[in-house]
Amino acid sequence: MRRLLLVVGLIGCASTTANSPHRPKTAREIVDTSSPAVVEIEAGDNRVGTGFVVSNTGLIATNLHVIEGETTIKVKLFKETTPIPVMSIAGVDPTHDLALMWINPPHRLTPVRLGDSSQMSAGDKVYAIGNPLDLAYSVSDGLVSQVRQLSAELTILQISAPISEGSSGGPLFNQYGEVIGVTTAIVTDGQNINLAMPSNYLGPMLRKPQQIALADFARDTAALAKQHGESSSGDDDNVEIVRDVPNHSINVLDGCSAHDIQDIVTSIAEAIEIGAPLYNQKTKKGYEACYRVYEGTALRYANTTDAACKGVRAAFGDGLLRANSLESYKEKAWAMRDAFDGLIDVAKRWADVNHATLPVD
């Protein structure tokens, strides 16, 4: 369900240097001015997603997972009833789940304005336009919950604006009506933790658009499509586990009371007590059950709206996002255990400094 700046003027791509003043816009203004650039995407027989126009000559951006493995891809423009076939693929970025497509539009298109996603931070207002559950041009709003750097190559935007099936590949706007993200995925089933890929990752593809035949694209991305379709159904026992326990500064506990810290440690200990025996069954169901126990504990803290313990919320959120990036439940369970162990370690160091007693050793 998965991230500009100087864009070549010869291909008519969107730019951050538009003539309109850089001022905050109302939600209505953003919807009215931006909806014509939002498109529906039909891939294969039953895959539906969203995309947006980034060139007045027919360049469309979306998520790679919306179209991967397909030779028949169509785009339905704003207020049009007849979809337009995609002629070729203009760029692919598997690392950031992004793709560009060429269409031959019946008229000159109006592209979105691209903003600088590196300027976004937690608390910034955002708006998403997409086609959730095939409900065309639905609008949702929310905040940037956190900007999370998962690795040197991957930073994502965690947002509170709801994303549903069919919204993948849609534009995420800042308060100025600029696209600063591509709505990508929901972290876990049934949870309102939503992700967007920063729009700055589109830059390399926009600067050097390609012409990739659909048959070649489908062949080259067939393995990705199969992998996503299987959704963590591989042989977990053959997966090599790489531990990555965070080494938190004691400042991660700033804002937490002694009671808060004791509660966190107790909850983690209880989750491990329940989850570890499930993991030790060494079956796929056992690995998944363990992960779900750990995930539930992490979500309880990551989703809280309490002002205290912001660092702890972020630490749990980082663990959830790392787990979501992994394929097998065995790996996911260990990713959450790493997040737990990192928090237990910093809690012990806090207790030593403050001469406090924790409920576990």
Coordinates of C-alpha atoms in Angstrom, one line a residue:
M1 CA 0.0 0.0 0.0
R2 CA 3.6 2.1 -0.3
R3 CA 8.7 8.7 -1.5
L4 CA 12.4 18.9 -7.5
L5 CA 13.2 21.1 -7.8
L6 CA 14.6 22.3 -11.0
V7 CA 12.4 20.8 -13.6
V8 CA 13.3 20.8 -17.3
G9 CA 11.1 23.6 -18.8
L10 CA 11.2 22.0 -22.3
I11 CA 8.8 19.2 -21.2
G12 CA 6.4 21.6 -19.4
C13 CA 6.7 20.1 -15.9
A14 CA 5.3 21.7 -12.8
S15 CA 7.6 24.1 -10.9
T16 CA 7.9 25.6 -7.5
T17 CA 8.2 29.0 -9.1
A18 CA 4.6 29.7 -10.1
N19 CA 3.4 33.2 -10.6
S20 CA 0.7 33.0 -7.9
P21 CA 1.6 34.4 -4.6
H22 CA 3.0 32.0 -2.0
R23 CA 0.2 32.5 0.5
P24 CA -1.9 30.0 2.6
K25 CA -5.0 28.9 0.8
T26 CA -8.3 27.6 2.1
A27 CA -9.2 24.0 1.6
R28 CA -11.8 25.0 -1.0
E29 CA -9.3 27.0 -2.9
I30 CA -6.9 24.0 -3.0
V31 CA -9.6 21.6 -4.1
D32 CA -11.0 24.0 -6.8
T33 CA -7.5 24.8 -8.3
S34 CA -6.0 21.3 -8.0
S35 CA -8.7 18.8 -8.8
P36 CA -8.3 19.2 -12.6
A37 CA -4.8 17.9 -12.2
V38 CA -5.9 14.7 -10.3
V39 CA -6.6 11.6 -12.3
E40 CA -8.1 8.1 -11.8
I41 CA -5.9 5.2 -12.8
E42 CA -7.2 1.8 -14.0
A43 CA -4.5 -0.9 -14.1
G44 CA -5.3 -4.3 -15.4
D45 CA -8.7 -5.8 -14.7
N46 CA -9.3 -4.7 -11.2
R47 CA -6.6 -2.3 -9.8
V48 CA -7.7 1.3 -9.2
G49 CA -5.5 4.1 -8.0
T50 CA -4.9 7.9 -8.2
G51 CA -2.3 10.0 -10.0
F52 CA -1.7 13.6 -10.8
V53 CA -0.5 15.7 -13.7
V54 CA 3.1 17.0 -13.5
S55 CA 3.4 18.1 -17.1
N56 CA 1.0 19.9 -19.4
T57 CA 2.1 17.6 -22.2
G58 CA 0.8 14.5 -20.5
L59 CA 3.1 13.3 -17.7
I60 CA 1.4 11.6 -14.8
A61 CA 2.8 10.7 -11.4
T62 CA 1.6 7.8 -9.2
N63 CA 2.8 5.0 -7.0
L64 CA 4.6 2.2 -8.6
H65 CA 2.5 -0.4 -6.8
V66 CA -0.6 0.9 -8.5
I67 CA 0.6 -0.1 -12.0
E68 CA 3.4 -2.6 -11.6
G69 CA 3.3 -5.7 -13.7
E70 CA 0.5 -4.3 -16.0
T71 CA 0.5 -3.8 -19.8
T72 CA -2.9 -2.2 -19.8
I73 CA -3.0 1.0 -17.9
K74 CA -5.6 3.8 -18.4
V75 CA -6.0 7.3 -17.0
K76 CA -9.3 9.1 -16.6
L77 CA -9.0 12.9 -16.5
F78 CA -11.0 15.2 -14.4
K79 CA -14.7 15.3 -15.4
E80 CA -14.0 12.9 -18.3
T81 CA -15.8 9.6 -18.7
T82 CA -13.6 7.9 -21.3
P83 CA -10.2 6.7 -20.0
I84 CA -7.1 7.5 -22.0
P85 CA -4.6 4.6 -22.5
V86 CA -1.1 5.1 -21.2
M87 CA 1.4 5.1 -24.0
S88 CA 4.6 4.4 -22.1
I89 CA 6.3 4.6 -18.8
A90 CA 8.4 7.7 -18.2
G91 CA 10.2 6.6 -15.0
V92 CA 10.3 4.0 -12.2
D93 CA 11.7 4.4 -8.7
P94 CA 11.1 1.1 -6.8
T95 CA 12.9 2.3 -3.7
H96 CA 10.4 5.1 -3.2
D97 CA 7.4 3.4 -4.8
L98 CA 7.0 6.0 -7.5
A99 CA 6.3 5.9 -11.3
L100 CA 5.7 8.4 -14.1
M101 CA 3.6 7.6 -17.2
W102 CA 3.0 9.3 -20.6
I103 CA -0.5 9.8 -22.0
N104 CA -1.6 11.6 -25.1
P105 CA -4.1 14.1 -23.7
P106 CA -7.0 15.5 -25.8
H107 CA -6.1 19.0 -24.6
R108 CA -3.4 20.9 -22.8
L109 CA -3.3 19.9 -19.2
T110 CA -2.8 22.0 -16.1
P111 CA -0.2 20.4 -13.8
V112 CA 0.1 20.6 -10.1
R113 CA 2.5 23.0 -8.4
L114 CA 5.3 21.0 -6.7
G115 CA 6.5 22.2 -3.3
D116 CA 9.7 21.4 -1.4
S117 CA 8.8 18.4 0.8
S118 CA 12.0 18.9 2.9
Q119 CA 10.4 21.9 4.4
M120 CA 7.5 19.9 6.0
S121 CA 7.5 19.2 9.7
A122 CA 5.3 17.7 12.3
G123 CA 2.1 19.7 12.8
D124 CA 1.9 21.1 9.3
K125 CA -1.5 21.1 7.7
V126 CA -2.0 18.8 4.7
Y127 CA -4.8 17.9 2.3
A128 CA -5.2 14.7 0.2
I129 CA -7.3 14.2 -3.0
G130 CA -7.9 10.7 -4.2
N131 CA -10.3 8.0 -5.2
P132 CA -10.8 5.9 -2.1
L133 CA -12.9 2.8 -2.6
D134 CA -13.6 4.2 -6.1
L135 CA -15.2 7.3 -4.7
A136 CA -13.7 9.8 -7.2
Y137 CA -12.2 13.1 -6.0
S138 CA -12.6 12.6 -2.3
V139 CA -10.9 15.1 -0.1
S140 CA -9.4 14.6 3.3
D141 CA -7.3 16.8 5.6
G142 CA -5.0 16.3 8.5
L143 CA -1.6 17.0 9.8
V144 CA 1.9 15.8 9.3
S145 CA 2.2 13.5 12.3
Q146 CA 5.9 13.0 11.9
V147 CA 8.7 13.2 9.3
R148 CA 10.4 9.8 9.7
Q149 CA 13.9 9.0 8.3
L150 CA 13.9 5.2 8.0
S151 CA 17.3 5.0 6.3
A152 CA 19.8 7.2 4.5
E153 CA 17.8 6.5 1.3
L154 CA 14.2 6.7 2.6
T155 CA 12.3 9.4 4.5
I156 CA 8.5 9.3 4.7
L157 CA 5.8 11.6 5.9
Q158 CA 3.4 10.1 8.5
I159 CA 0.1 11.9 8.2
S160 CA -3.3 11.9 9.9
A161 CA -5.2 12.6 6.7
P162 CA -7.1 9.3 6.0
I163 CA -6.0 7.2 3.0
S164 CA -8.0 4.2 1.7
E165 CA -7.7 1.7 -1.1
G166 CA -7.8 3.6 -4.3
S167 CA -6.1 6.7 -2.9
S168 CA -2.6 5.4 -3.5
G169 CA -0.6 7.6 -5.8
G170 CA -2.6 10.7 -5.1
P171 CA -1.3 14.2 -4.4
L172 CA -0.7 15.4 -0.8
F173 CA -0.9 19.2 -0.7
N174 CA 0.5 21.7 1.8
Q175 CA -1.3 24.8 2.9
Y176 CA -0.1 26.7 -0.2
G177 CA -1.7 24.2 -2.6
E178 CA 1.7 22.7 -3.5
V179 CA 2.2 18.9 -3.8
I180 CA 4.7 17.9 -1.1
G181 CA 3.9 14.2 -1.1
V182 CA 2.4 11.2 -2.8
T183 CA -0.1 9.3 -0.7
T184 CA 1.2 5.8 -0.4
A185 CA 0.0 3.4 2.2
I186 CA -1.5 2.5 5.6
V187 CA 0.9 1.0 8.0
T188 CA -1.3 -1.6 9.5
D189 CA -4.8 -2.9 8.9
G190 CA -7.5 -1.0 10.7
Q191 CA -5.2 1.7 12.0
N192 CA -5.2 5.4 11.1
I193 CA -1.4 5.7 10.5
N194 CA -1.0 6.8 6.9
L195 CA 2.1 7.4 4.8
A196 CA 3.1 9.7 2.0
M197 CA 6.3 9.6 -0.1
P198 CA 8.0 13.1 -0.1
S199 CA 7.5 14.7 -3.5
N200 CA 11.2 15.6 -3.7
Y201 CA 11.9 12.0 -4.7
L202 CA 10.1 12.7 -8.0
G203 CA 12.9 15.1 -8.9
P204 CA 15.4 12.7 -10.6
M205 CA 12.7 11.2 -12.8
L206 CA 11.2 14.5 -13.8
R207 CA 14.6 15.9 -14.8
K208 CA 15.2 12.9 -17.1
P209 CA 11.9 11.4 -18.3
Q210 CA 12.2 8.1 -20.2
Q211 CA 10.2 6.2 -22.8
I212 CA 9.8 2.6 -21.5
A213 CA 7.5 0.3 -23.5
L214 CA 4.6 -1.1 -21.5
A215 CA 5.6 -4.6 -22.3
D216 CA 9.1 -4.1 -21.0
F217 CA 7.8 -2.3 -17.9
A218 CA 5.3 -5.1 -17.1
R219 CA 8.1 -7.8 -17.5
D220 CA 10.5 -5.9 -15.4
T221 CA 8.1 -5.2 -12.5
A222 CA 6.2 -8.5 -12.6
A223 CA 8.3 -9.8 -9.7
L224 CA 7.4 -6.8 -7.6
A225 CA 3.7 -7.3 -8.3
K226 CA 3.9 -10.9 -7.3
Q227 CA 5.8 -10.0 -4.1
H228 CA 3.2 -7.5 -3.1
G229 CA 0.4 -9.8 -3.9
E230 CA 1.8 -12.6 -1.7
S231 CA 2.1 -10.1 1.1
S232 CA 4.5 -11.6 3.5
S233 CA 3.7 -15.2 2.7
G234 CA 7.3 -16.3 2.1
D235 CA 9.2 -18.9 4.0
D236 CA 9.9 -17.1 7.3
D237 CA 12.3 -19.7 8.6
N238 CA 14.8 -18.9 5.9
V239 CA 14.9 -15.2 6.7
E240 CA 18.1 -13.9 8.3
I241 CA 17.4 -11.6 11.2
V242 CA 19.4 -8.4 11.5
R243 CA 19.1 -6.8 14.9
D244 CA 19.0 -3.0 15.0
V245 CA 18.3 -1.9 18.6
P246 CA 18.0 1.9 18.8
N247 CA 20.5 3.7 21.1
H248 CA 18.3 6.5 22.5
S249 CA 19.5 9.5 24.3
I250 CA 17.9 9.8 27.7
N251 CA 16.2 12.9 26.4
V252 CA 13.8 10.7 24.6
L253 CA 12.0 10.4 27.9
D254 CA 11.6 14.2 28.3
G255 CA 8.1 15.0 29.3
C256 CA 7.5 11.5 30.8
S257 CA 6.6 11.2 34.5
A258 CA 8.0 8.4 36.6
H259 CA 4.6 6.8 36.4
D260 CA 4.6 7.1 32.6
I261 CA 8.0 5.4 32.3
Q262 CA 7.0 2.6 34.6
D263 CA 3.8 2.0 32.6
I264 CA 5.8 1.9 29.4
V265 CA 8.2 -0.7 30.7
T266 CA 5.4 -2.8 32.2
S267 CA 3.5 -2.8 29.0
I268 CA 6.5 -3.8 27.0
A269 CA 7.3 -6.6 29.5
E270 CA 3.8 -7.9 29.3
A271 CA 3.9 -7.9 25.5
I272 CA 7.1 -9.8 25.4
E273 CA 5.8 -12.3 28.0
I274 CA 2.8 -13.0 25.7
G275 CA 4.5 -12.7 22.3
A276 CA 7.8 -14.6 22.9
P277 CA 6.1 -18.0 23.4
L278 CA 4.1 -17.5 20.3
Y279 CA 7.3 -16.7 18.3
N280 CA 9.0 -19.7 19.8
Q281 CA 6.4 -22.0 18.1
K282 CA 8.5 -21.3 15.0
T283 CA 5.5 -21.3 12.6
K284 CA 4.3 -18.6 10.3
K285 CA 1.1 -18.2 12.4
G286 CA 3.2 -18.0 15.5
Y287 CA 5.5 -15.3 14.1
E288 CA 2.5 -13.3 13.0
A289 CA 0.7 -13.7 16.3
C290 CA 3.8 -12.5 18.1
Y291 CA 4.1 -9.5 15.8
R292 CA 0.5 -8.6 16.3
V293 CA 0.9 -8.6 20.1
Y294 CA 4.0 -6.4 19.9
E295 CA 2.3 -4.2 17.3
G296 CA -0.8 -3.6 19.5
T297 CA 1.4 -2.4 22.4
A298 CA 3.3 0.0 20.1
L299 CA 0.1 1.4 18.5
R300 CA -1.4 2.1 21.9
Y301 CA 1.5 4.6 22.6
A302 CA 2.1 5.8 19.0
N303 CA -1.5 6.8 18.5
T304 CA -2.0 8.6 21.8
T305 CA -2.7 12.3 21.7
D306 CA -1.3 13.1 25.1
A307 CA 1.2 15.9 25.1
A308 CA 3.7 14.1 27.3
C309 CA 6.2 11.5 26.2
K310 CA 6.6 12.7 22.6
G311 CA 9.9 11.0 22.2
V312 CA 8.5 7.7 23.3
R313 CA 5.6 8.0 20.8
A314 CA 8.1 8.7 18.0
A315 CA 10.2 5.7 19.1
F316 CA 7.2 3.4 18.9
G317 CA 6.2 5.0 15.6
D318 CA 9.7 4.4 14.1
G319 CA 9.5 0.8 15.2
L320 CA 6.1 0.3 13.5
L321 CA 7.3 1.9 10.3
R322 CA 10.5 -0.2 10.2
A323 CA 8.4 -3.3 10.7
N324 CA 6.0 -2.3 7.9
S325 CA 9.0 -2.0 5.5
L326 CA 9.9 -5.7 6.1
E327 CA 8.4 -8.6 4.2
S328 CA 8.1 -11.5 6.7
Y329 CA 6.3 -11.6 10.1
K330 CA 9.5 -13.0 11.6
E331 CA 11.4 -9.9 10.6
K332 CA 8.5 -7.7 11.7
A333 CA 8.4 -9.3 15.1
W334 CA 12.1 -8.7 15.6
A335 CA 11.9 -5.1 14.4
M336 CA 9.3 -4.4 17.1
R337 CA 11.4 -6.3 19.7
D338 CA 14.3 -4.0 18.7
A339 CA 12.1 -1.0 19.4
F340 CA 11.1 -2.5 22.8
D341 CA 14.7 -3.2 23.8
G342 CA 15.8 0.3 22.9
L343 CA 13.2 1.8 25.1
I344 CA 13.8 -0.6 28.0
D345 CA 17.5 0.2 27.8
V346 CA 17.0 4.0 28.0
A347 CA 14.5 3.5 30.8
K348 CA 17.1 1.6 32.8
R349 CA 19.6 4.4 32.2
W350 CA 17.0 6.9 33.3
A351 CA 16.3 4.9 36.5
D352 CA 20.0 4.8 37.3
V353 CA 20.3 8.5 37.0
N354 CA 17.2 9.2 39.0
H355 CA 17.7 6.4 41.6
A356 CA 14.3 5.0 40.6
T357 CA 13.0 1.5 40.6
L358 CA 11.5 0.0 37.5
P359 CA 8.9 -2.9 37.5
V360 CA 11.3 -5.1 35.6
D361 CA 15.1 -5.7 35.8

